[in-house]
DNA sequence: TGACGATTGATGCGAATGCATCTATATTCA
DNA sequence: TGAATATAGATGCATTCGCATCAATCGTCA
C-alpha cells in the first residue's frame, strides 16, 4: 500500500502554483536588476538586513538566522560584498572567533539603487495584480505555511 | 524624485512572504528527498513532464517551455538523467537537429519513488496547514501573478 | 537552387553552490 | 584547572549554474 498520506488535488495545485510563480517572479526581479547593471537579489537581502541593523552591524551567524542562506554561503557572500566595498568586517568583537559586519556608505547607496529597481518590480509583478485586500489575504495564508508556523 | 511607482506595504509583505515561504518549502522538500537517497526536485520536474508525455516523449525545447529551466540546464540535466538510465535520447526525429527524450522504465520507477516522498512533503507542508477552500484561494490568487497572467 | 537567417541542442569557461572538514575560540563540567 | 564539547567562520573539492558561443540543421525567399 504505497498511497498513504498523499496530498489532495487542492494541495498539489497550490504547491505547483507556489513553485512556479515564485520562480517566475524571482527570475523577473533578477532580470530587472541585471538589466540595470545591479547586483543579484541575494546581495539585496544581506544589504537590507545590515542596513536595518544600523551602525551596530550584525554577526555573520545572525545573518544566517535572518536570511535563509547556508553558513558557507553567507561566508562567501560577505567576502564578495567586502571585496566590493559594500560591507566591512570589524574584528572588534568581544568574541574572539567572530566579527561584526557593518554596511558601508557605498553599501547603503548600492542598496538604495537596488531598491529603486527591485521595488518597482514588486509593484509591477505583485502590487499591480492584486488589491490590497487580496495581498493581505495572500500574506496571511502564506504566513500559515511558514516554518515553524508563527502568528501575526 | 526617485520615489515613483514604489510598492505598497501590502505588496511588499506579500512579496516577502512569497519569497521566504517558497524557499523554506523547497528546502524542506529537497531535504526529504535527500534523506531518502533520492535525486533532487529538478529531476522530478523533468521526469514528471516526460511521464505525462508518454511513449511519444518530448523534445528538449518542449521541456524548456513547460518547465522554467534554461535551455543549457535542460541539456545538462538530460545528460545526467541519461547517464543514470532514467531517460533515453531517440535520434529518430524528423528534424535532423533534434531528438526525442523518452522516460525509461527505470525513470518511471524513480519518479514513483520520488513522488512517495515528495507527495508526502506537499501533504505535510501545505495540505495539513490550510483547508481545501483556503488552498483554492491561494491557487487562484497566485494564478493571477503568473506571467503572463492567465485565467482559470 | 542556394545563400541567409532562425532554431535546436551542446559546450568551454568562470562563478557560485553543496558538502565535508578545518582552525580557532568559547563554554561546560568533572 | 584542564579536558571535552560546542560554536563561529573559512575553505578544498566536486558539482552545478550562467553566459556566451558553436556546430548542425531547418526554413525562407530571391
PDB file of C-alpha atoms in Angstrom, chain B:
ATOM      1  CA  UNK B   1      12.250  62.385  -7.463  1.00  0.00           C
ATOM      2  CA  UNK B   2      13.289  58.801  -7.028  1.00  0.00           C
ATOM      3  CA  UNK B   3      10.143  57.525  -5.353  1.00  0.00           C
ATOM      4  CA  UNK B   4       7.964  56.648  -8.274  1.00  0.00           C
ATOM      5  CA  UNK B   5       5.823  53.583  -8.541  1.00  0.00           C
ATOM      6  CA  UNK B   6       7.069  52.087  -5.316  1.00  0.00           C
ATOM      7  CA  UNK B   7       5.112  49.130  -3.943  1.00  0.00           C
ATOM      8  CA  UNK B   8       2.523  49.383  -1.210  1.00  0.00           C
ATOM      9  CA  UNK B   9       3.244  47.888   2.209  1.00  0.00           C
ATOM     10  CA  UNK B  10       0.787  45.112   1.403  1.00  0.00           C
ATOM     11  CA  UNK B  11       2.620  44.314  -1.808  1.00  0.00           C
ATOM     12  CA  UNK B  12       5.972  44.273  -0.045  1.00  0.00           C
ATOM     13  CA  UNK B  13       4.689  41.988   2.654  1.00  0.00           C
ATOM     14  CA  UNK B  14       3.073  39.590   0.216  1.00  0.00           C
ATOM     15  CA  UNK B  15       6.272  39.510  -1.818  1.00  0.00           C
ATOM     16  CA  UNK B  16       8.411  38.880   1.227  1.00  0.00           C
ATOM     17  CA  UNK B  17       6.150  36.065   2.384  1.00  0.00           C
ATOM     18  CA  UNK B  18       6.149  34.518  -1.043  1.00  0.00           C
ATOM     19  CA  UNK B  19       9.935  34.599  -1.302  1.00  0.00           C
ATOM     20  CA  UNK B  20      10.524  33.283   2.157  1.00  0.00           C
ATOM     21  CA  UNK B  21       7.889  30.595   2.256  1.00  0.00           C
ATOM     22  CA  UNK B  22       8.688  29.231  -1.155  1.00  0.00           C
ATOM     23  CA  UNK B  23      12.347  28.918  -0.243  1.00  0.00           C
ATOM     24  CA  UNK B  24      11.559  27.212   3.021  1.00  0.00           C
ATOM     25  CA  UNK B  25       9.219  24.753   1.386  1.00  0.00           C
ATOM     26  CA  UNK B  26      11.638  23.914  -1.382  1.00  0.00           C
ATOM     27  CA  UNK B  27      14.372  23.417   1.166  1.00  0.00           C
ATOM     28  CA  UNK B  28      12.213  21.022   3.163  1.00  0.00           C
ATOM     29  CA  UNK B  29      11.052  19.038   0.179  1.00  0.00           C
ATOM     30  CA  UNK B  30      14.599  18.807  -1.104  1.00  0.00           C
ATOM     31  CA  UNK B  31      15.812  17.674   2.267  1.00  0.00           C
ATOM     32  CA  UNK B  32      13.198  14.953   2.453  1.00  0.00           C
ATOM     33  CA  UNK B  33      14.248  13.612  -0.927  1.00  0.00           C
ATOM     34  CA  UNK B  34      17.892  13.667   0.028  1.00  0.00           C
ATOM     35  CA  UNK B  35      17.184  11.901   3.293  1.00  0.00           C
ATOM     36  CA  UNK B  36      15.573   9.147   1.286  1.00  0.00           C
ATOM     37  CA  UNK B  37      18.551   8.873  -1.015  1.00  0.00           C
ATOM     38  CA  UNK B  38      16.570  10.217  -3.944  1.00  0.00           C
ATOM     39  CA  UNK B  39      17.504  12.729  -6.645  1.00  0.00           C
ATOM     40  CA  UNK B  40      16.756  16.449  -6.337  1.00  0.00           C
ATOM     41  CA  UNK B  41      13.491  18.179  -7.180  1.00  0.00           C
ATOM     42  CA  UNK B  42      14.694  19.307 -10.591  1.00  0.00           C
ATOM     43  CA  UNK B  43      14.856  15.730 -11.687  1.00  0.00           C
ATOM     44  CA  UNK B  44      11.300  15.188 -10.595  1.00  0.00           C
ATOM     45  CA  UNK B  45      10.025  18.067 -12.644  1.00  0.00           C
ATOM     46  CA  UNK B  46      11.542  16.688 -15.798  1.00  0.00           C
ATOM     47  CA  UNK B  47      10.589  13.084 -15.105  1.00  0.00           C
ATOM     48  CA  UNK B  48       7.062  14.227 -14.384  1.00  0.00           C
ATOM     49  CA  UNK B  49       6.741  16.023 -17.689  1.00  0.00           C
ATOM     50  CA  UNK B  50       8.177  13.071 -19.551  1.00  0.00           C
ATOM     51  CA  UNK B  51       5.938  10.607 -17.771  1.00  0.00           C
ATOM     52  CA  UNK B  52       2.889  12.637 -18.724  1.00  0.00           C
ATOM     53  CA  UNK B  53       4.098  12.872 -22.294  1.00  0.00           C
ATOM     54  CA  UNK B  54       4.026   9.098 -22.586  1.00  0.00           C
ATOM     55  CA  UNK B  55       5.772   6.940 -25.137  1.00  0.00           C
ATOM     56  CA  UNK B  56       5.935   9.760 -27.645  1.00  0.00           C
ATOM     57  CA  UNK B  57       8.368  11.581 -25.457  1.00  0.00           C
ATOM     58  CA  UNK B  58       9.235  15.235 -25.678  1.00  0.00           C
ATOM     59  CA  UNK B  59      11.794  17.332 -27.453  1.00  0.00           C
ATOM     60  CA  UNK B  60      14.247  19.133 -25.194  1.00  0.00           C
ATOM     61  CA  UNK B  61      12.932  22.508 -26.289  1.00  0.00           C
ATOM     62  CA  UNK B  62       9.449  21.434 -25.234  1.00  0.00           C
ATOM     63  CA  UNK B  63      10.813  20.729 -21.797  1.00  0.00           C
ATOM     64  CA  UNK B  64      12.306  24.188 -21.569  1.00  0.00           C
ATOM     65  CA  UNK B  65       8.863  25.568 -22.440  1.00  0.00           C
ATOM     66  CA  UNK B  66       6.980  23.521 -19.882  1.00  0.00           C
ATOM     67  CA  UNK B  67       9.434  23.879 -17.070  1.00  0.00           C
ATOM     68  CA  UNK B  68      11.255  27.028 -16.095  1.00  0.00           C
ATOM     69  CA  UNK B  69      14.703  25.669 -16.834  1.00  0.00           C
ATOM     70  CA  UNK B  70      17.101  27.424 -19.124  1.00  0.00           C
ATOM     71  CA  UNK B  71      17.998  25.647 -22.324  1.00  0.00           C
ATOM     72  CA  UNK B  72      21.502  24.777 -21.185  1.00  0.00           C
ATOM     73  CA  UNK B  73      20.194  23.461 -17.896  1.00  0.00           C
ATOM     74  CA  UNK B  74      17.806  21.136 -19.654  1.00  0.00           C
ATOM     75  CA  UNK B  75      20.611  19.989 -21.884  1.00  0.00           C
ATOM     76  CA  UNK B  76      22.795  19.096 -18.949  1.00  0.00           C
ATOM     77  CA  UNK B  77      20.036  17.725 -16.795  1.00  0.00           C
ATOM     78  CA  UNK B  78      19.047  15.385 -19.594  1.00  0.00           C
ATOM     79  CA  UNK B  79      22.650  14.266 -19.907  1.00  0.00           C
ATOM     80  CA  UNK B  80      22.641  13.339 -16.225  1.00  0.00           C
ATOM     81  CA  UNK B  81      19.283  11.619 -16.463  1.00  0.00           C
ATOM     82  CA  UNK B  82      20.505   9.656 -19.429  1.00  0.00           C
ATOM     83  CA  UNK B  83      23.710   8.707 -17.642  1.00  0.00           C
ATOM     84  CA  UNK B  84      21.524   7.329 -14.860  1.00  0.00           C
ATOM     85  CA  UNK B  85      19.390   5.435 -17.326  1.00  0.00           C
ATOM     86  CA  UNK B  86      16.236   7.338 -16.435  1.00  0.00           C
ATOM     87  CA  UNK B  87      15.632   8.685 -19.902  1.00  0.00           C
ATOM     88  CA  UNK B  88      16.720   7.785 -23.395  1.00  0.00           C
ATOM     89  CA  UNK B  89      17.516  10.041 -26.304  1.00  0.00           C
ATOM     90  CA  UNK B  90      15.968   8.928 -29.539  1.00  0.00           C
ATOM     91  CA  UNK B  91      17.711  10.180 -32.607  1.00  0.00           C
ATOM     92  CA  UNK B  92      14.698   9.320 -34.710  1.00  0.00           C
ATOM     93  CA  UNK B  93      13.272  12.782 -35.096  1.00  0.00           C
ATOM     94  CA  UNK B  94      12.015  14.073 -38.393  1.00  0.00           C
ATOM     95  CA  UNK B  95      14.086  17.085 -37.507  1.00  0.00           C
ATOM     96  CA  UNK B  96      17.740  16.330 -38.045  1.00  0.00           C
ATOM     97  CA  UNK B  97      18.807  18.788 -35.354  1.00  0.00           C
ATOM     98  CA  UNK B  98      16.667  17.429 -32.653  1.00  0.00           C
ATOM     99  CA  UNK B  99      15.987  14.378 -30.603  1.00  0.00           C
ATOM    100  CA  UNK B 100      13.152  12.968 -28.642  1.00  0.00           C
ATOM    101  CA  UNK B 101      13.510  12.271 -24.965  1.00  0.00           C
ATOM    102  CA  UNK B 102      11.606   9.354 -23.560  1.00  0.00           C
ATOM    103  CA  UNK B 103      11.390   8.242 -19.972  1.00  0.00           C
ATOM    104  CA  UNK B 104      12.537   4.681 -19.333  1.00  0.00           C
ATOM    105  CA  UNK B 105      11.011   2.074 -17.055  1.00  0.00           C
ATOM    106  CA  UNK B 106      13.694   2.858 -14.529  1.00  0.00           C
ATOM    107  CA  UNK B 107      12.832   6.513 -14.895  1.00  0.00           C
ATOM    108  CA  UNK B 108       9.183   5.816 -14.153  1.00  0.00           C
ATOM    109  CA  UNK B 109      10.121   3.791 -11.154  1.00  0.00           C
ATOM    110  CA  UNK B 110      12.396   6.534  -9.836  1.00  0.00           C
ATOM    111  CA  UNK B 111       9.673   9.078 -10.365  1.00  0.00           C
ATOM    112  CA  UNK B 112       7.244   6.900  -8.467  1.00  0.00           C
ATOM    113  CA  UNK B 113       9.585   6.573  -5.521  1.00  0.00           C
ATOM    114  CA  UNK B 114      10.247  10.301  -5.577  1.00  0.00           C
ATOM    115  CA  UNK B 115       6.548  11.026  -5.549  1.00  0.00           C
ATOM    116  CA  UNK B 116       6.053   8.875  -2.475  1.00  0.00           C
ATOM    117  CA  UNK B 117       8.382  11.240  -0.636  1.00  0.00           C
ATOM    118  CA  UNK B 118       7.597  14.464  -2.452  1.00  0.00           C
ATOM    119  CA  UNK B 119       3.871  13.986  -2.213  1.00  0.00           C
ATOM    120  CA  UNK B 120       4.138  13.381   1.495  1.00  0.00           C
ATOM    121  CA  UNK B 121       6.090  16.615   1.847  1.00  0.00           C
ATOM    122  CA  UNK B 122       3.390  18.514  -0.003  1.00  0.00           C
ATOM    123  CA  UNK B 123       0.719  16.962   2.156  1.00  0.00           C
ATOM    124  CA  UNK B 124       2.531  17.873   5.333  1.00  0.00           C
ATOM    125  CA  UNK B 125       3.821  21.291   4.381  1.00  0.00           C
ATOM    126  CA  UNK B 126       0.762  22.580   2.626  1.00  0.00           C
ATOM    127  CA  UNK B 127      -2.149  20.162   2.744  1.00  0.00           C
ATOM    128  CA  UNK B 128      -2.086  19.925   6.507  1.00  0.00           C
ATOM    129  CA  UNK B 129      -1.830  23.649   7.065  1.00  0.00           C
ATOM    130  CA  UNK B 130      -4.734  25.037   5.083  1.00  0.00           C
ATOM    131  CA  UNK B 131      -8.259  23.880   4.292  1.00  0.00           C
ATOM    132  CA  UNK B 132      -9.246  22.904   0.782  1.00  0.00           C
ATOM    133  CA  UNK B 133     -11.005  26.235   0.370  1.00  0.00           C
ATOM    134  CA  UNK B 134      -8.002  28.161   1.556  1.00  0.00           C
ATOM    135  CA  UNK B 135      -5.749  26.193  -0.748  1.00  0.00           C
ATOM    136  CA  UNK B 136      -8.028  27.029  -3.643  1.00  0.00           C
ATOM    137  CA  UNK B 137      -7.917  30.680  -2.674  1.00  0.00           C
ATOM    138  CA  UNK B 138      -4.136  30.597  -2.648  1.00  0.00           C
ATOM    139  CA  UNK B 139      -4.094  28.916  -6.046  1.00  0.00           C
ATOM    140  CA  UNK B 140      -6.470  31.452  -7.517  1.00  0.00           C
ATOM    141  CA  UNK B 141      -4.611  34.474  -6.176  1.00  0.00           C
ATOM    142  CA  UNK B 142      -1.210  33.145  -7.130  1.00  0.00           C
ATOM    143  CA  UNK B 143      -2.637  32.294 -10.515  1.00  0.00           C
ATOM    144  CA  UNK B 144      -3.165  35.980 -11.109  1.00  0.00           C
ATOM    145  CA  UNK B 145       0.517  36.582 -10.541  1.00  0.00           C
ATOM    146  CA  UNK B 146       1.583  34.235 -13.284  1.00  0.00           C
ATOM    147  CA  UNK B 147       3.486  35.504 -16.255  1.00  0.00           C
ATOM    148  CA  UNK B 148       1.769  36.066 -18.498  1.00  0.00           C
ATOM    149  CA  UNK B 149      -1.371  36.220 -16.359  1.00  0.00           C
ATOM    150  CA  UNK B 150      -3.840  33.540 -17.306  1.00  0.00           C
ATOM    151  CA  UNK B 151      -7.464  32.773 -16.470  1.00  0.00           C
ATOM    152  CA  UNK B 152      -8.691  29.738 -14.503  1.00  0.00           C
TER     153      UNK B 152
END
